[in-house]
Each structure stands twice: as C-alpha cells, then as structure tokens.
Coordinates of C-alpha atoms in Angstrom, one line a residue:
M1 CA -4.1 -11.4 -22.5
S2 CA -7.4 -12.5 -21.0
R3 CA -9.1 -10.2 -18.5
S4 CA -8.7 -11.0 -14.9
V5 CA -11.6 -11.9 -12.6
L6 CA -10.7 -8.9 -10.5
S7 CA -11.3 -6.6 -13.4
L8 CA -14.9 -7.8 -13.8
R9 CA -17.7 -5.8 -12.2
L10 CA -18.8 -8.5 -9.8
P11 CA -19.7 -8.5 -6.1
A12 CA -16.7 -9.1 -3.8
H13 CA -18.0 -12.4 -2.5
L14 CA -18.4 -13.8 -6.1
Q15 CA -14.9 -12.7 -7.1
S16 CA -13.5 -14.4 -4.0
K17 CA -15.4 -17.6 -4.7
L18 CA -14.1 -17.8 -8.3
I19 CA -10.5 -17.2 -7.2
R20 CA -10.7 -19.8 -4.4
N21 CA -11.8 -22.4 -7.0
G22 CA -9.0 -21.6 -9.4
Y23 CA -10.6 -19.2 -11.8
Y24 CA -8.3 -16.2 -12.3
T25 CA -9.1 -15.0 -15.8
V26 CA -12.0 -15.0 -18.2
A27 CA -10.2 -17.7 -20.3
D28 CA -10.4 -20.1 -17.4
F29 CA -14.2 -20.1 -17.8
D30 CA -13.9 -21.6 -21.2
E31 CA -11.4 -24.3 -20.1
S32 CA -13.9 -25.9 -17.6
P33 CA -17.3 -24.2 -17.8
D34 CA -19.2 -27.2 -16.4
D35 CA -17.2 -27.0 -13.1
L36 CA -18.7 -23.5 -12.5
T37 CA -22.1 -25.0 -11.8
H38 CA -20.7 -27.0 -8.9
F39 CA -20.2 -23.9 -6.7
L40 CA -22.2 -21.1 -8.4
T41 CA -25.9 -20.6 -8.3
Q42 CA -27.9 -19.9 -11.4
S43 CA -28.2 -16.2 -10.5
E44 CA -24.4 -16.0 -10.0
M45 CA -23.9 -17.7 -13.4
C46 CA -26.0 -15.0 -15.0
S47 CA -24.1 -12.2 -13.3
L48 CA -20.8 -13.8 -14.3
A49 CA -21.9 -14.0 -18.0
S50 CA -23.0 -10.4 -18.1
A51 CA -19.8 -9.1 -16.4
A52 CA -17.5 -11.1 -18.7
Q53 CA -19.1 -9.4 -21.8
A54 CA -19.1 -5.9 -20.4
Q55 CA -16.5 -3.4 -21.5
P56 CA -14.3 -1.5 -19.0
L57 CA -15.2 2.1 -18.2
A58 CA -13.0 5.1 -19.2
R59 CA -12.1 8.3 -17.3
S60 CA -11.8 11.7 -19.0
A61 CA -8.5 13.6 -18.9
W62 CA -10.3 16.5 -17.2
S63 CA -11.4 14.4 -14.2
I64 CA -7.8 13.1 -13.8
Q65 CA -6.5 16.7 -13.9
Q66 CA -9.1 17.9 -11.3
Q67 CA -8.1 15.0 -9.0
A68 CA -4.4 16.2 -9.2
L69 CA -5.3 19.8 -8.5
T70 CA -7.3 18.9 -5.3
Q71 CA -4.8 16.3 -4.1
S72 CA -4.3 15.9 -0.3
Y73 CA -1.2 14.7 1.5
F74 CA 0.0 13.8 5.0
S75 CA 3.5 14.3 6.4
T76 CA 5.7 11.3 7.1
Q77 CA 7.1 13.2 10.1
L78 CA 10.5 12.6 8.6
P79 CA 11.7 15.8 7.0
Q80 CA 14.2 14.1 4.7
V81 CA 11.5 11.8 3.3
D82 CA 9.0 14.7 3.0
A83 CA 11.6 16.6 1.1
L84 CA 12.0 13.8 -1.4
L85 CA 8.2 13.8 -1.9
G86 CA 8.0 17.4 -2.9
G87 CA 8.0 18.7 0.7
R88 CA 4.4 17.4 1.1
G89 CA 4.5 13.7 2.1
I90 CA 2.4 10.7 1.1
P91 CA -0.4 11.5 -1.4
L92 CA -4.0 10.3 -0.9
G93 CA -5.7 8.6 -3.8
F94 CA -2.5 7.0 -5.1
I95 CA -0.2 4.1 -4.4
T96 CA 3.2 4.6 -2.8
E97 CA 5.6 1.6 -3.1
I98 CA 8.3 0.8 -0.6
T99 CA 11.0 -1.7 -1.8
G100 CA 14.0 -3.2 -0.3
E101 CA 15.5 -6.5 0.9
A102 CA 14.0 -8.1 4.0
G103 CA 15.3 -6.4 7.2
S104 CA 15.9 -3.0 5.5
G105 CA 13.4 -1.1 7.6
Q106 CA 10.1 -1.4 5.7
T107 CA 8.0 -2.4 8.7
E108 CA 9.5 0.4 10.8
L109 CA 8.6 2.9 8.2
C110 CA 5.1 1.5 7.7
L111 CA 4.4 1.8 11.4
R112 CA 5.7 5.4 11.4
L113 CA 3.3 6.2 8.5
C114 CA 0.3 4.7 10.4
L115 CA 1.1 6.8 13.4
A116 CA 1.8 9.9 11.2
A117 CA -1.7 9.5 9.6
R118 CA -3.2 9.4 13.1
L119 CA -1.9 12.9 14.0
P120 CA -4.2 15.9 13.6
A121 CA -4.0 18.1 10.6
T122 CA -2.3 20.9 12.6
Q123 CA 0.7 18.5 13.0
G124 CA 0.8 17.4 9.4
G125 CA -1.4 14.3 9.8
L126 CA -4.9 13.3 8.7
G127 CA -6.5 12.6 12.1
A128 CA -7.5 9.4 10.3
D129 CA -7.4 5.7 11.0
S130 CA -5.1 3.2 9.2
V131 CA -5.6 -0.3 7.9
Y132 CA -2.5 -2.5 8.2
I133 CA -2.7 -5.7 6.2
D134 CA 0.0 -8.1 7.5
T135 CA 0.8 -11.0 5.2
V136 CA 4.1 -12.2 6.9
G137 CA 3.5 -11.6 10.6
S138 CA 5.6 -8.5 10.7
F139 CA 3.3 -6.4 12.9
S140 CA 4.1 -6.7 16.6
Y141 CA 3.0 -4.7 19.7
C142 CA 6.6 -4.2 20.7
G143 CA 7.4 -2.6 17.3
A144 CA 4.3 -0.5 17.4
A145 CA 5.2 0.6 21.0
R146 CA 8.7 1.6 19.9
A147 CA 7.3 3.6 17.0
V148 CA 4.9 5.4 19.3
Y149 CA 7.8 6.3 21.6
R150 CA 9.8 7.7 18.7
Q151 CA 6.7 9.5 17.4
S152 CA 6.3 11.1 20.8
E153 CA 9.7 12.6 20.5
L154 CA 8.5 14.4 17.4
Q155 CA 5.6 15.9 19.3
R156 CA 7.5 17.5 22.1
P157 CA 6.6 21.2 22.4
E158 CA 9.9 22.5 21.2
R159 CA 9.6 20.5 18.0
L160 CA 6.2 21.9 17.1
D161 CA 5.6 25.1 15.0
S162 CA 4.0 28.0 16.7
G163 CA 0.3 27.8 16.5
S164 CA 0.2 24.0 16.5
E165 CA -1.6 22.0 19.1
L166 CA 0.9 21.3 21.9
S167 CA -0.9 18.2 23.3
A168 CA 0.1 15.1 21.4
P169 CA -2.3 12.1 21.0
S170 CA -1.8 9.5 23.7
A171 CA -0.3 6.1 22.9
M172 CA -3.7 4.5 23.3
N173 CA -5.4 6.9 20.9
L174 CA -2.6 6.4 18.3
L175 CA -2.7 2.6 18.5
D176 CA -6.5 2.3 18.7
G177 CA -6.7 3.8 15.2
I178 CA -4.5 1.2 13.6
H179 CA -6.6 -1.8 12.5
V180 CA -4.5 -4.9 11.8
F181 CA -5.7 -7.7 9.4
R182 CA -3.6 -10.9 9.3
V183 CA -3.9 -12.8 6.0
Y184 CA -2.0 -15.9 5.0
A185 CA -2.7 -16.6 1.3
A186 CA -3.2 -14.8 -1.9
H187 CA -6.9 -15.6 -2.1
E188 CA -7.4 -14.2 1.4
L189 CA -5.7 -10.9 0.5
V190 CA -7.8 -10.6 -2.7
A191 CA -11.0 -11.4 -0.7
L192 CA -10.1 -8.8 1.9
L193 CA -9.4 -6.1 -0.6
C194 CA -12.5 -7.0 -2.7
S195 CA -14.6 -6.3 0.5
F196 CA -13.0 -3.0 1.2
D197 CA -16.3 -1.2 0.8
Q198 CA -17.6 -3.1 3.7
I199 CA -14.5 -2.5 5.7
A200 CA -14.7 1.3 5.1
S201 CA -18.4 1.2 6.2
R202 CA -17.4 -0.4 9.5
I203 CA -14.3 1.7 10.1
S204 CA -15.1 5.3 9.5
G205 CA -12.4 7.8 8.5
I206 CA -9.7 5.5 7.0
G207 CA -6.9 7.6 5.5
L208 CA -4.2 5.0 5.0
V209 CA -4.0 1.4 3.9
V210 CA -0.7 -0.5 4.3
V211 CA 0.0 -3.9 2.7
N212 CA 3.1 -5.5 4.2
T213 CA 4.1 -7.3 2.1
V214 CA 2.2 -7.5 -1.2
S215 CA 4.8 -9.9 -2.7
W216 CA 4.8 -12.8 -0.3
P217 CA 1.2 -14.2 -0.6
F218 CA 1.5 -14.6 -4.4
L219 CA 5.1 -16.0 -4.2
A220 CA 3.8 -18.6 -1.7
S221 CA 0.6 -19.4 -3.5
F222 CA 1.9 -19.6 -7.1
T223 CA 5.3 -21.3 -6.6
S224 CA 5.4 -22.9 -10.1
S225 CA 3.3 -20.5 -12.2
V226 CA 5.2 -17.3 -12.8
S227 CA 2.8 -16.1 -15.6
R228 CA -0.3 -16.7 -13.4
R229 CA 1.4 -14.8 -10.5
Q230 CA 2.2 -11.9 -12.8
V231 CA -1.4 -11.7 -14.0
M232 CA -2.6 -11.6 -10.4
H233 CA 0.0 -9.0 -9.5
A234 CA -1.2 -6.7 -12.3
E235 CA -4.8 -7.1 -11.5
L236 CA -4.3 -6.6 -7.7
A237 CA -2.4 -3.4 -8.5
R238 CA -5.4 -2.3 -10.6
L239 CA -7.8 -3.2 -7.7
L240 CA -5.6 -1.2 -5.2
S241 CA -5.6 1.8 -7.5
Q242 CA -9.3 1.6 -7.7
I243 CA -9.6 1.5 -3.9
A244 CA -7.2 4.5 -3.5
S245 CA -9.2 6.6 -6.1
K246 CA -12.7 5.7 -4.9
H247 CA -12.1 6.1 -1.1
K248 CA -9.5 8.8 -1.3
V249 CA -7.0 6.9 0.8
A250 CA -3.2 6.6 0.6
I251 CA -2.1 3.0 -0.3
V252 CA 1.4 2.0 0.8
L253 CA 2.7 -1.3 -0.6
V254 CA 5.8 -3.1 0.6
S255 CA 7.4 -5.1 -2.2
T256 CA 10.2 -7.2 -0.7
A257 CA 12.9 -8.9 -2.8
Y258 CA 13.2 -12.4 -1.3
G259 CA 16.4 -14.2 -1.7
G260 CA 17.8 -11.3 -3.7
S261 CA 15.5 -12.3 -6.6
S262 CA 13.8 -9.4 -8.3
S263 CA 11.8 -11.6 -10.7
S264 CA 10.2 -13.6 -7.9
S265 CA 8.3 -10.6 -6.6
S266 CA 7.7 -8.9 -9.9
P267 CA 8.8 -5.5 -8.6
M268 CA 8.1 -3.7 -12.0
V269 CA 4.4 -4.4 -11.6
W270 CA 4.1 -2.4 -8.4
T271 CA 6.6 0.3 -9.6
Q272 CA 4.4 0.9 -12.7
A273 CA 1.2 1.1 -10.6
A274 CA 2.8 3.3 -8.0
T275 CA 2.9 7.1 -8.2
N276 CA 6.0 7.1 -6.0
S277 CA 8.5 4.3 -5.4
I278 CA 10.7 4.5 -2.3
S279 CA 13.6 2.1 -1.9
L280 CA 15.3 1.4 1.4
H281 CA 18.9 0.2 2.1
R282 CA 20.3 -0.3 5.6
H283 CA 23.5 1.7 5.9
S284 CA 26.7 0.0 7.1
G285 CA 27.3 2.8 9.5
G286 CA 24.7 1.6 12.0
T287 CA 21.7 -0.7 12.5
D288 CA 19.2 2.1 12.4
S289 CA 20.9 4.2 9.6
L290 CA 19.0 4.0 6.4
N291 CA 19.5 5.2 2.8
I292 CA 16.1 6.2 1.5
A293 CA 15.8 6.9 -2.2
L294 CA 12.9 8.1 -4.4
S295 CA 13.8 5.7 -7.2
A296 CA 10.8 6.4 -9.4
S297 CA 8.0 9.0 -9.4
T298 CA 5.5 10.5 -11.8
M299 CA 5.5 13.7 -9.7
Y300 CA 9.0 14.5 -8.5
P301 CA 12.7 14.2 -9.5
T302 CA 14.4 11.1 -8.1
G303 CA 16.7 11.6 -5.1
E304 CA 18.0 10.1 -1.9
A305 CA 18.6 10.9 1.7
F306 CA 20.1 9.4 4.8
I307 CA 18.2 9.1 8.1
N308 CA 18.6 7.3 11.4
L309 CA 15.3 5.9 12.7
S310 CA 16.5 5.9 16.3
D311 CA 17.9 9.4 16.2
R312 CA 15.9 12.0 18.1
D313 CA 17.1 14.9 16.0
Y314 CA 15.0 14.4 12.9
N315 CA 15.4 18.1 11.9
R316 CA 19.1 17.8 11.1
E317 CA 20.1 18.7 7.6
S318 CA 19.5 15.8 5.2
Q319 CA 22.0 14.7 2.6
T320 CA 19.6 14.9 -0.3
K321 CA 20.7 14.4 -3.9
S322 CA 18.2 15.1 -6.7
K323 CA 18.4 14.8 -10.5
V324 CA 16.1 15.6 -13.4
P325 CA 14.2 12.5 -14.5
T326 CA 15.2 11.1 -17.9
E327 CA 12.7 10.1 -20.6
A328 CA 13.1 6.4 -19.5
E329 CA 12.0 7.3 -16.0

C-alpha cells in the first residue's frame, strides 16, 4: 500500500494543500504529476520530492518501556469507569476510543471527561485545558452546563477525600478551559490536526483532545470510495498517535456506527490504534442508564459496568464483570 501524505514529514500547510487538491497517497503524485505545479511552488515541489523518498523513523523498545513506566492518568470522576481502566482513568500519551450507536451517551461522556481534566490534581484531574473537536455539531452550551452541574455534585465536600481541596472550580473556570473547534469536512479535520503544534503554542497546558466524532467527516467526504476512506482512517489514526505521544496529551475518539453499519465507519482502525476501547449501550431501564464496557485494551482485562449519568450517587457499588483477555484480544 502506498504511503499516505499524512505520513510524510511535511509542513502542516503543505499536507493540507495536497489533501484539498485530492492527493492522499504518494501513488497519487505519479498519476497526475503535472497538476502539482498548478498549486505548489518550486520550493514546495522540492520539499515534497525529498519527503516522499525519506524513510520512516523507528523507536527503540527501551523508549517505549520508559514511556509506559512514567505514564500519567486522570480520573474520569466515574468510579465504575475508573475501575475498568485499572483504577487509574484515562492515560495521557495514548488514544482512548469510545464506540456506540448514535444517542448512546458518547457526547455526555466526552463533556464529563473535558470537565474532569480541568479539575486539580488533588481531585484526580490534570488542572489542564481541553480541546474539543466537533464534527457533527454535538457540542452545546446546554449540554456543557448540565455536565458542569453534575460535576459539581461530585465536588461537594462530603464526596472529597480528607486532605483534598474543598473549593471546587467555578462553572466559568471549568468551561473557559474547554476550547471548541467546529469542522465540517475531512480535509478540515486533517488540516486542524496537522496544525496541532501551532494550537498547542497558542493554548498552553492542553491535557485532553476529544474528537466527536472521528467517523462522520470521512463517511461524508468519501461516500463512494471505501478504500480511500480506510487509508485516510489509518493515517489519521497514526497522526493522532503522534500528537498524543509528542504532546503527552490524552486523545479520546468517538467512533459512531451510523445506520447500524460497522463497515461504514471502519471501527477496527480506531480499535487497533487505541490503547483502550470503551463501548456504550443505553440500558432499557432508563434514559440515563448506560452499560459501559471495556471491549478491548492493551493494558487491562475487558469488563463492563452499569452507571446512571443523572444519578447523584456515583459511589454506589458497580456491577463490574471482568475476564482474562484471550490471545485474540
């Protein structure tokens, strides 16, 4: 398979320019090389030629081990979910995938995670800002306000451990640290992520990046080319892994199955790129009752728990079921 444009060591603006003009892989350069001169300068053509011939860089096993030993986490503020994630929460430097059908609570959970990352370290958070990339118009002030209210229930003095700070961050401080980017197409999402270095320089202290949803832009932009969509999925997953590792941020991806079709959103691409994959299913017992399962993980045994997102008693005993991973997992 030909290398993707996103895998080339090119400036973000040049990668975005190529993708906007329909060049997604190195093989595309050979199909219509003359067209490149219509929108690239001579200097950009030279940079492209050098990057296309360069070999990808490797990492040593030792550096990977050291990263694992110094891994940081932040609590989801949902004890049942933290228990599934080894009692620690969302890992920084890696991708966490959230799957489920539309309406199964992904946006609610993403907002909770953004607020949880804003909390100080004494309360299990990062004291960090979040970047929320909205591709379907799911972010709303009302939803964020409800999440803040529910978060405030977690920060009541009687819920905090002794020695923790008793003063919870105000609603304004919580929401002020969530930076929302609205994108409408696949090339806009790619361009935004390619420019993440610039975003990180403007917004200091980013600890969490949420993409809700990562499936829809490619499904809308590549309606007739499944193979092209899969290539872009794989390379975007690589780009996100690179961002997570370089900037030491947690990446949370929502991969929604539209119309009950798993093939349309290529869920296996994100599952393979993710360290932990969490699936959501709305329980028939109530609108806010969810089944949350750790369906795949390179760190922990799989398992499941039941929670109620509107229930104020988050410390009730969870109904967790775990099993030892098989070789296939």
